[in-house]
PDB file of C-alpha atoms in Angstrom:
ATOM      1  CA  MET H  25      44.957 -91.286  37.527  1.00 45.00           C
ATOM      2  CA  TRP H  26      46.421 -94.404  39.196  1.00 50.00           C
ATOM      3  CA  LYS H  27      47.469 -95.492  42.578  1.00 49.00           C
ATOM      4  CA  GLY H  28      45.685 -92.693  44.308  1.00 46.00           C
ATOM      5  CA  MET H  29      42.878 -90.392  43.629  1.00 48.00           C
ATOM      6  CA  ARG H  30      42.922 -86.963  41.891  1.00 47.00           C
ATOM      7  CA  HIS H  31      41.085 -84.124  43.575  1.00 46.00           C
ATOM      8  CA  ASP H  32      39.883 -82.532  40.366  1.00 47.00           C
ATOM      9  CA  LYS H  33      35.939 -82.806  39.455  1.00 63.00           C
ATOM     10  CA  GLU H  34      36.380 -85.225  36.609  1.00 79.00           C
ATOM     11  CA  VAL H  35      37.424 -88.717  37.432  1.00 90.00           C
ATOM     12  CA  ASN H  36      36.964 -92.250  36.261  1.00 96.00           C
ATOM     13  CA  ARG H  37      34.005 -93.704  38.170  1.00 97.00           C
ATOM     14  CA  ALA H  38      32.801 -97.108  39.064  1.00 98.00           C
ATOM     15  CA  VAL H  39      29.390 -98.065  40.417  1.00 98.00           C
ATOM     16  CA  LEU H  40      28.935-101.402  41.998  1.00 98.00           C
ATOM     17  CA  VAL H  41      25.435-102.815  42.554  1.00 98.00           C
ATOM     18  CA  SER H  42      25.182-106.058  44.397  1.00 97.00           C
ATOM     19  CA  VAL H  43      22.127-107.786  45.796  1.00 96.00           C
ATOM     20  CA  GLU H  44      22.893-110.466  48.448  1.00 95.00           C
ATOM     21  CA  THR H  45      19.748-110.589  50.543  1.00 96.00           C
ATOM     22  CA  PHE H  46      16.207-110.312  48.969  1.00 97.00           C
ATOM     23  CA  ASP H  47      13.241-108.872  50.709  1.00 97.00           C
ATOM     24  CA  PRO H  48      11.121-111.267  52.653  1.00 95.00           C
ATOM     25  CA  GLY H  49       8.472-113.004  50.474  1.00 95.00           C
ATOM     26  CA  VAL H  50      10.681-112.771  47.403  1.00 95.00           C
ATOM     27  CA  GLN H  51      11.230-116.251  46.042  1.00 92.00           C
ATOM     28  CA  LEU H  52      14.887-115.725  45.261  1.00 93.00           C
ATOM     29  CA  SER H  53      17.710-117.237  47.162  1.00 92.00           C
ATOM     30  CA  ARG H  54      20.375-115.478  49.099  1.00 93.00           C
ATOM     31  CA  ARG H  55      23.608-114.888  47.299  1.00 93.00           C
ATOM     32  CA  PRO H  56      26.348-115.641  49.856  1.00 90.00           C
ATOM     33  CA  GLY H  57      29.726-114.371  48.313  1.00 90.00           C
ATOM     34  CA  ALA H  58      28.254-111.124  46.540  1.00 94.00           C
ATOM     35  CA  GLY H  59      29.603-108.955  49.597  1.00 94.00           C
ATOM     36  CA  ARG H  60      33.115-110.569  49.191  1.00 94.00           C
ATOM     37  CA  ASP H  61      32.961-109.769  45.444  1.00 95.00           C
ATOM     38  CA  THR H  62      32.038-106.081  46.051  1.00 97.00           C
ATOM     39  CA  LYS H  63      34.672-105.597  48.640  1.00 97.00           C
ATOM     40  CA  ARG H  64      37.417-106.842  46.540  1.00 97.00           C
ATOM     41  CA  LEU H  65      36.325-104.829  43.445  1.00 97.00           C
ATOM     42  CA  HIS H  66      36.130-101.693  45.549  1.00 98.00           C
ATOM     43  CA  ARG H  67      39.785-102.213  46.804  1.00 97.00           C
ATOM     44  CA  VAL H  68      41.084-103.088  43.356  1.00 97.00           C
ATOM     45  CA  LEU H  69      39.397-100.284  41.385  1.00 97.00           C
ATOM     46  CA  ARG H  70      40.312 -97.703  43.929  1.00 96.00           C
ATOM     47  CA  LYS H  71      43.990 -98.669  43.572  1.00 95.00           C
ATOM     48  CA  LEU H  72      43.522 -98.090  39.813  1.00 95.00           C
ATOM     49  CA  GLY H  73      42.215 -94.434  40.382  1.00 94.00           C
ATOM     50  CA  PHE H  74      38.546 -95.022  40.112  1.00 96.00           C
ATOM     51  CA  LYS H  75      36.133 -93.274  42.452  1.00 96.00           C
ATOM     52  CA  VAL H  76      34.023 -96.208  43.661  1.00 97.00           C
ATOM     53  CA  ASP H  77      30.423 -96.117  45.019  1.00 97.00           C
ATOM     54  CA  ILE H  78      28.858 -99.305  46.544  1.00 98.00           C
ATOM     55  CA  HIS H  79      25.044 -99.893  46.488  1.00 98.00           C
ATOM     56  CA  SER H  80      23.691-103.009  48.276  1.00 97.00           C
ATOM     57  CA  ASP H  81      20.380-104.611  48.116  1.00 97.00           C
ATOM     58  CA  LEU H  82      18.442-101.945  46.043  1.00 98.00           C
ATOM     59  CA  THR H  83      14.975-102.435  44.800  1.00 98.00           C
ATOM     60  CA  ALA H  84      14.293-102.470  41.010  1.00 98.00           C
ATOM     61  CA  ARG H  85      13.107 -98.936  41.173  1.00 98.00           C
ATOM     62  CA  GLU H  86      16.103 -97.829  43.124  1.00 98.00           C
ATOM     63  CA  ILE H  87      18.452 -99.382  40.513  1.00 98.00           C
ATOM     64  CA  TYR H  88      16.779 -97.515  37.745  1.00 98.00           C
ATOM     65  CA  ALA H  89      16.965 -94.209  39.532  1.00 98.00           C
ATOM     66  CA  LEU H  90      20.699 -94.815  40.510  1.00 98.00           C
ATOM     67  CA  PHE H  91      21.781 -95.437  36.875  1.00 98.00           C
ATOM     68  CA  GLN H  92      19.662 -92.593  35.478  1.00 98.00           C
ATOM     69  CA  LYS H  93      21.377 -90.242  37.843  1.00 97.00           C
ATOM     70  CA  GLU H  94      24.837 -91.741  37.281  1.00 97.00           C
ATOM     71  CA  SER H  95      24.499 -91.312  33.423  1.00 97.00           C
ATOM     72  CA  LYS H  96      24.288 -87.597  33.892  1.00 95.00           C
ATOM     73  CA  LYS H  97      27.460 -87.162  35.902  1.00 94.00           C
ATOM     74  CA  THR H  98      30.759 -86.230  34.307  1.00 88.00           C
ATOM     75  CA  VAL H  99      33.706 -88.667  34.181  1.00 93.00           C
ATOM     76  CA  GLU H 100      37.300 -88.174  33.003  1.00 92.00           C
ATOM     77  CA  GLY H 101      37.289 -90.884  30.375  1.00 94.00           C
ATOM     78  CA  CYS H 102      35.660 -93.928  31.641  1.00 96.00           C
ATOM     79  CA  PHE H 103      32.525 -95.220  33.590  1.00 98.00           C
ATOM     80  CA  LEU H 104      32.332 -98.813  34.870  1.00 98.00           C
ATOM     81  CA  ALA H 105      29.347-100.545  36.352  1.00 98.00           C
ATOM     82  CA  VAL H 106      29.011-103.977  38.070  1.00 98.00           C
ATOM     83  CA  LEU H 107      25.617-105.506  38.465  1.00 98.00           C
ATOM     84  CA  SER H 108      25.686-108.576  40.613  1.00 96.00           C
ATOM     85  CA  THR H 109      22.258-110.258  41.417  1.00 95.00           C
ATOM     86  CA  HIS H 110      19.945-112.953  40.073  1.00 95.00           C
ATOM     87  CA  GLY H 111      18.694-112.584  36.521  1.00 93.00           C
ATOM     88  CA  GLU H 112      17.469-114.121  33.338  1.00 92.00           C
ATOM     89  CA  GLU H 113      17.867-113.136  29.682  1.00 91.00           C
ATOM     90  CA  GLY H 114      17.351-109.400  29.304  1.00 91.00           C
ATOM     91  CA  CYS H 115      16.982-108.448  32.903  1.00 94.00           C
ATOM     92  CA  VAL H 116      18.216-108.607  36.580  1.00 96.00           C
ATOM     93  CA  PHE H 117      16.256-108.580  39.704  1.00 97.00           C
ATOM     94  CA  GLY H 118      16.254-105.978  42.483  1.00 98.00           C
ATOM     95  CA  ALA H 119      15.965-106.875  46.176  1.00 97.00           C
ATOM     96  CA  ASP H 120      12.181-106.579  45.894  1.00 97.00           C
ATOM     97  CA  GLY H 121      12.138-109.175  43.152  1.00 97.00           C
ATOM     98  CA  GLY H 122      11.249-106.546  40.586  1.00 97.00           C
ATOM     99  CA  PRO H 123      12.721-106.932  37.031  1.00 96.00           C
ATOM    100  CA  VAL H 124      15.415-104.415  35.818  1.00 97.00           C
ATOM    101  CA  ARG H 125      15.518-104.464  32.101  1.00 96.00           C
ATOM    102  CA  LEU H 126      19.163-104.016  30.996  1.00 96.00           C
ATOM    103  CA  SER H 127      18.189-102.390  27.722  1.00 95.00           C
ATOM    104  CA  ARG H 128      16.715 -99.617  29.772  1.00 96.00           C
ATOM    105  CA  ILE H 129      19.898 -99.266  31.899  1.00 97.00           C
ATOM    106  CA  PHE H 130      22.055 -98.987  28.896  1.00 97.00           C
ATOM    107  CA  SER H 131      19.902 -96.571  27.105  1.00 96.00           C
ATOM    108  CA  TYR H 132      20.445 -93.980  29.940  1.00 97.00           C
ATOM    109  CA  PHE H 133      23.976 -93.618  28.815  1.00 97.00           C
ATOM    110  CA  ASN H 134      23.130 -92.672  25.308  1.00 95.00           C
ATOM    111  CA  ASN H 135      23.497 -89.020  26.089  1.00 95.00           C
ATOM    112  CA  PRO H 136      25.715 -85.907  25.722  1.00 94.00           C
ATOM    113  CA  HIS H 137      27.275 -86.372  29.234  1.00 92.00           C
ATOM    114  CA  MET H 138      28.588 -89.768  28.197  1.00 95.00           C
ATOM    115  CA  GLU H 139      29.345 -88.954  24.588  1.00 94.00           C
ATOM    116  CA  GLY H 140      32.883 -90.032  23.586  1.00 94.00           C
ATOM    117  CA  LYS H 141      33.387 -91.668  27.058  1.00 96.00           C
ATOM    118  CA  THR H 142      34.237 -95.313  27.604  1.00 97.00           C
ATOM    119  CA  LYS H 143      31.422 -97.285  29.211  1.00 98.00           C
ATOM    120  CA  MET H 144      31.712-100.730  30.774  1.00 98.00           C
ATOM    121  CA  PHE H 145      29.324-103.020  32.316  1.00 98.00           C
ATOM    122  CA  PHE H 146      29.959-106.264  33.940  1.00 98.00           C
ATOM    123  CA  ILE H 147      26.865-108.384  34.586  1.00 96.00           C
ATOM    124  CA  GLN H 148      27.073-111.162  37.265  1.00 95.00           C
ATOM    125  CA  ALA H 149      23.822-112.867  36.758  1.00 93.00           C
ATOM    126  CA  CYS H 150      22.103-115.775  35.266  1.00 90.00           C
ATOM    127  CA  ARG H 151      20.683-115.404  31.622  1.00 86.00           C
ATOM    128  CA  GLY H 152      18.588-118.580  31.673  1.00 76.00           C
ATOM    129  CA  HIS H 153      18.524-121.968  33.352  1.00 68.00           C
ATOM    130  CA  GLU H 154      20.592-124.096  31.031  1.00 60.00           C
ATOM    131  CA  LEU H 155      23.804-125.588  32.399  1.00 58.00           C
ATOM    132  CA  ASP H 156      26.979-125.546  30.278  1.00 45.00           C
ATOM    133  CA  ALA H 157      28.650-128.966  30.184  1.00 48.00           C
ATOM    134  CA  GLY H 158      31.516-127.932  28.100  1.00 49.00           C
ATOM    135  CA  VAL H 159      30.349-129.278  24.742  1.00 40.00           C
ATOM    136  CA  GLU H 160      29.150-127.669  21.616  1.00 41.00           C
ATOM    137  CA  VAL H 161      25.431-128.091  20.734  1.00 35.00           C
ATOM    138  CA  GLU H 162      23.273-127.035  17.927  1.00 35.00           C
ATOM    139  CA  THR H 163      20.017-125.200  18.342  1.00 31.00           C
ATOM    140  CA  ASP H 164      17.111-123.951  16.450  1.00 30.00           C
ATOM    141  CA  ALA H 165      16.417-121.146  18.855  1.00 31.00           C
ATOM    142  CA  ALA H 166      16.570-118.494  15.992  1.00 31.00           C
ATOM    143  CA  GLY H 167      13.462-116.325  16.139  1.00 37.00           C
ATOM    144  CA  SER H 168      12.485-117.180  19.682  1.00 41.00           C
ATOM    145  CA  GLU H 169      11.361-114.672  22.163  1.00 49.00           C
ATOM    146  CA  ASP H 170      14.613-115.047  24.042  1.00 55.00           C
ATOM    147  CA  THR H 171      16.610-114.334  20.868  1.00 53.00           C
ATOM    148  CA  LYS H 172      14.410-111.228  20.029  1.00 56.00           C
ATOM    149  CA  ASP H 173      15.002-109.920  23.774  1.00 59.00           C
ATOM    150  CA  THR H 174      18.683-110.535  23.254  1.00 60.00           C
ATOM    151  CA  PHE H 175      18.898-108.394  19.918  1.00 60.00           C
ATOM    152  CA  ALA H 176      16.765-105.646  21.504  1.00 63.00           C
ATOM    153  CA  GLN H 177      18.930-105.595  24.568  1.00 66.00           C
ATOM    154  CA  TYR H 178      22.150-105.397  22.392  1.00 76.00           C
ATOM    155  CA  GLN H 179      20.596-102.657  20.104  1.00 83.00           C
ATOM    156  CA  SER H 180      20.227-100.402  23.196  1.00 87.00           C
ATOM    157  CA  ILE H 181      23.917-100.370  24.030  1.00 94.00           C
ATOM    158  CA  PRO H 182      25.282 -97.024  23.263  1.00 94.00           C
ATOM    159  CA  ILE H 183      28.461 -96.331  21.032  1.00 95.00           C
ATOM    160  CA  ASP H 184      31.848 -96.681  23.001  1.00 97.00           C
ATOM    161  CA  THR H 185      30.265 -99.129  25.274  1.00 97.00           C
ATOM    162  CA  ALA H 186      31.443-102.690  26.276  1.00 97.00           C
ATOM    163  CA  VAL H 187      29.109-105.135  28.250  1.00 97.00           C
ATOM    164  CA  MET H 188      30.664-108.191  29.679  1.00 96.00           C
ATOM    165  CA  TYR H 189      28.259-111.014  30.837  1.00 95.00           C
ATOM    166  CA  ALA H 190      29.354-113.835  33.136  1.00 91.00           C
ATOM    167  CA  THR H 191      27.533-116.238  30.813  1.00 90.00           C
ATOM    168  CA  VAL H 192      26.082-116.575  27.311  1.00 85.00           C
ATOM    169  CA  PRO H 193      22.350-116.132  26.602  1.00 90.00           C
ATOM    170  CA  GLY H 194      20.154-118.962  28.095  1.00 87.00           C
ATOM    171  CA  TYR H 195      22.719-120.186  30.521  1.00 81.00           C
ATOM    172  CA  ALA H 196      23.267-119.986  34.259  1.00 80.00           C
ATOM    173  CA  ALA H 197      26.058-118.137  35.949  1.00 81.00           C
ATOM    174  CA  PHE H 198      27.724-119.505  39.052  1.00 75.00           C
ATOM    175  CA  SER H 199      28.341-117.887  42.405  1.00 77.00           C
ATOM    176  CA  HIS H 200      30.109-119.266  45.562  1.00 77.00           C
ATOM    177  CA  PRO H 201      30.502-117.951  49.116  1.00 84.00           C
ATOM    178  CA  LEU H 202      34.131-117.151  48.464  1.00 84.00           C
ATOM    179  CA  GLY H 203      33.071-114.978  45.361  1.00 87.00           C
ATOM    180  CA  ALA H 204      31.802-115.480  41.769  1.00 90.00           C
ATOM    181  CA  VAL H 205      34.548-116.873  39.581  1.00 90.00           C
ATOM    182  CA  PHE H 206      33.905-114.205  36.873  1.00 94.00           C
ATOM    183  CA  LEU H 207      34.331-111.190  39.170  1.00 96.00           C
ATOM    184  CA  GLN H 208      37.052-112.816  41.191  1.00 94.00           C
ATOM    185  CA  THR H 209      38.984-113.687  38.035  1.00 94.00           C
ATOM    186  CA  LEU H 210      38.472-109.965  36.716  1.00 96.00           C
ATOM    187  CA  CYS H 211      40.043-108.780  39.997  1.00 96.00           C
ATOM    188  CA  ASP H 212      43.002-111.196  39.460  1.00 94.00           C
ATOM    189  CA  LEU H 213      43.771-109.798  36.141  1.00 95.00           C
ATOM    190  CA  LEU H 214      43.619-106.222  37.314  1.00 96.00           C
ATOM    191  CA  GLU H 215      45.963-106.980  40.090  1.00 95.00           C
ATOM    192  CA  GLU H 216      48.472-108.453  37.655  1.00 92.00           C
ATOM    193  CA  GLU H 217      51.146-106.216  36.018  1.00 82.00           C
ATOM    194  CA  GLY H 218      50.360-107.774  32.619  1.00 85.00           C
ATOM    195  CA  GLY H 219      46.716-107.720  33.101  1.00 89.00           C
ATOM    196  CA  ARG H 220      45.630-104.185  33.973  1.00 90.00           C
ATOM    197  CA  GLY H 221      47.782-102.730  31.121  1.00 93.00           C
ATOM    198  CA  LEU H 222      45.925-104.699  28.509  1.00 95.00           C
ATOM    199  CA  GLU H 223      43.635-103.026  25.775  1.00 97.00           C
ATOM    200  CA  LEU H 224      40.134-103.560  27.099  1.00 97.00           C
ATOM    201  CA  THR H 225      39.129-106.278  24.405  1.00 96.00           C
ATOM    202  CA  ARG H 226      42.298-108.171  25.093  1.00 96.00           C
ATOM    203  CA  LEU H 227      41.616-108.107  28.675  1.00 96.00           C
ATOM    204  CA  THR H 228      38.100-109.459  28.286  1.00 95.00           C
ATOM    205  CA  THR H 229      39.413-112.167  26.019  1.00 95.00           C
ATOM    206  CA  ARG H 230      41.834-113.298  28.709  1.00 95.00           C
ATOM    207  CA  LEU H 231      38.998-113.133  31.321  1.00 95.00           C
ATOM    208  CA  SER H 232      36.802-115.388  29.092  1.00 91.00           C
ATOM    209  CA  HIS H 233      39.686-117.864  28.597  1.00 91.00           C
ATOM    210  CA  ARG H 234      40.515-118.271  32.271  1.00 90.00           C
ATOM    211  CA  VAL H 235      36.925-118.703  33.326  1.00 88.00           C
ATOM    212  CA  ALA H 236      36.040-121.036  30.399  1.00 83.00           C
ATOM    213  CA  PHE H 237      39.243-123.249  30.750  1.00 81.00           C
ATOM    214  CA  ARG H 238      40.216-123.024  34.472  1.00 73.00           C
ATOM    215  CA  PHE H 239      36.897-123.354  36.111  1.00 55.00           C
ATOM    216  CA  GLN H 240      34.448-126.002  36.614  1.00 54.00           C
ATOM    217  CA  ALA H 241      31.752-126.303  39.307  1.00 50.00           C
ATOM    218  CA  LYS H 242      31.510-128.910  42.019  1.00 49.00           C
ATOM    219  CA  GLY H 243      28.538-130.410  43.861  1.00 51.00           C
ATOM    220  CA  ARG H 244      26.004-133.055  43.599  1.00 51.00           C
ATOM    221  CA  HIS H 245      23.880-131.382  40.851  1.00 55.00           C
ATOM    222  CA  LEU H 246      26.460-129.071  39.291  1.00 49.00           C
ATOM    223  CA  ALA H 247      29.588-131.167  39.153  1.00 46.00           C
ATOM    224  CA  GLY H 248      31.712-130.526  36.056  1.00 47.00           C
ATOM    225  CA  LYS H 249      29.560-127.816  34.671  1.00 61.00           C
ATOM    226  CA  LYS H 250      31.275-124.863  33.145  1.00 57.00           C
ATOM    227  CA  GLU H 251      30.816-121.040  32.591  1.00 70.00           C
ATOM    228  CA  MET H 252      31.701-119.033  29.427  1.00 80.00           C
ATOM    229  CA  PRO H 253      31.671-115.303  29.712  1.00 90.00           C
ATOM    230  CA  CYS H 254      30.304-113.222  26.806  1.00 91.00           C
ATOM    231  CA  LEU H 255      31.394-109.762  25.412  1.00 95.00           C
ATOM    232  CA  VAL H 256      29.377-107.443  23.509  1.00 95.00           C
ATOM    233  CA  SER H 257      31.291-104.499  22.227  1.00 95.00           C
ATOM    234  CA  ARG H 258      30.429-101.250  20.427  1.00 96.00           C
ATOM    235  CA  LEU H 259      33.764 -99.668  21.114  1.00 96.00           C
ATOM    236  CA  THR H 260      35.152 -97.505  18.276  1.00 95.00           C
ATOM    237  CA  ARG H 261      38.654 -97.338  19.377  1.00 95.00           C
ATOM    238  CA  ASP H 262      41.384 -99.074  21.556  1.00 96.00           C
ATOM    239  CA  VAL H 263      40.952 -98.210  25.126  1.00 95.00           C
ATOM    240  CA  PHE H 264      43.130 -98.853  28.149  1.00 96.00           C
ATOM    241  CA  PRO H 265      40.794 -98.031  31.067  1.00 95.00           C
ATOM    242  CA  PHE H 266      43.050 -99.634  33.807  1.00 95.00           C
ATOM    243  CA  ALA H 267      46.561 -98.864  32.499  1.00 90.00           C
ATOM    244  CA  GLU H 268      49.012 -96.473  34.313  1.00 79.00           C
ATOM    245  CA  PRO H 269      48.908 -93.074  32.603  1.00 67.00           C
ATOM    246  CA  GLY H 270      51.676 -92.556  30.111  1.00 60.00           C
ATOM    247  CA  LYS H 271      51.947 -96.254  29.242  1.00 59.00           C
ATOM    248  CA  GLU H 272      49.251 -96.594  26.560  1.00 50.00           C
ATOM    249  CA  CYS H 273      51.708 -96.374  23.710  1.00 42.00           C
ATOM    250  CA  GLU H 274      53.858 -99.090  25.467  1.00 43.00           C
ATOM    251  CA  GLU H 275      50.921-101.438  25.915  1.00 44.00           C
ATOM    252  CA  LYS H 276      49.761-100.923  22.282  1.00 49.00           C
ATOM    253  CA  GLY H 277      53.130-102.352  21.267  1.00 47.00           C
ATOM    254  CA  LEU H 278      52.604-105.545  23.408  1.00 43.00           C
ATOM    255  CA  SER H 279      53.122-108.826  21.478  1.00 34.00           C
ATOM    256  CA  THR H 280      50.456-111.538  21.841  1.00 32.00           C
ATOM    257  CA  THR H 281      51.079-113.464  25.059  1.00 30.00           C
ATOM    258  CA  SER H 282      49.927-116.815  26.355  1.00 32.00           C
ATOM    259  CA  LEU H 283      46.226-116.913  27.653  1.00 33.00           C
ATOM    260  CA  VAL H 284      47.078-119.736  30.095  1.00 35.00           C
ATOM    261  CA  SER H 285      46.477-118.647  33.617  1.00 34.00           C
ATOM    262  CA  THR H 286      49.303-118.922  36.159  1.00 32.00           C
ATOM    263  CA  ASP H 287      46.771-119.065  39.157  1.00 39.00           C
ATOM    264  CA  ASN H 288      44.939-122.094  40.091  1.00 41.00           C
ATOM    265  CA  ILE H 289      41.130-121.688  40.610  1.00 39.00           C
ATOM    266  CA  ARG H 290      40.227-124.561  42.648  1.00 44.00           C
ATOM    267  CA  PRO H 291      36.955-126.491  41.972  1.00 46.00           C
ATOM    268  CA  ARG H 292      34.446-125.816  44.864  1.00 50.00           C
ATOM    269  CA  LYS H 293      30.898-126.488  45.492  1.00 52.00           C
ATOM    270  CA  HIS H 294      28.920-123.915  43.645  1.00 56.00           C
ATOM    271  CA  SER H 295      25.334-122.455  43.389  1.00 55.00           C
ATOM    272  CA  ILE H 296      23.446-120.635  40.637  1.00 57.00           C
ATOM    273  CA  SER H 297      24.094-116.927  40.744  1.00 61.00           C
TER     274      SER H 297
END
């Protein structure tokens, strides 16, 4: 199912949830660029054969209800979700400012409807307030509440599921009026002949490399700061969710290729997602 939609009942599905504007009185800033990300993801995923639904500026309650409903629908082989909003470790925020616990969202998909299906979540949201200066640091955070929340979140991820976060625990993710580097780079890869045919973990490795090594923020307070995506996988097999049908065997035989990006992500003034 690629380059055009099938008309049978079971198809690969994608759900895009984006909060750009928060309700009046909510102390969370507007996220210009979120709409641009959603539109591009919609276009790219439809070309790859996904049935794509867009949901904008939902409240926390509405986000829970949406994913509970989506988890009970049939899919051909793959379900993909994108959550783009403000967040902190373990949760993201609805348009009403209410917290949405990611562990609860993930747990919905641990059911017979999704058994044996590939589940993918891409989370464009902050996981804390630290800024990545691109250097290694040591920490004594083991046993902290944030660490416990992280483990609880990971334990809720069902089998055959991969979760890709825009950033590592405790750190901020960047957004921009022209789109978030994490989601825009994902789209770049899916539009490339050599990107969409990759096995999923290889695709996400290439995504991490491009964001980590090709991006740095600009602006008075954020100049030079970096972003490092983070993958958590409970996949039990190789999956090729974006490959053209019939080419999986060919892609499995691909040799290791360079991770260096051929495109240039120009530094621009960024804000915190």
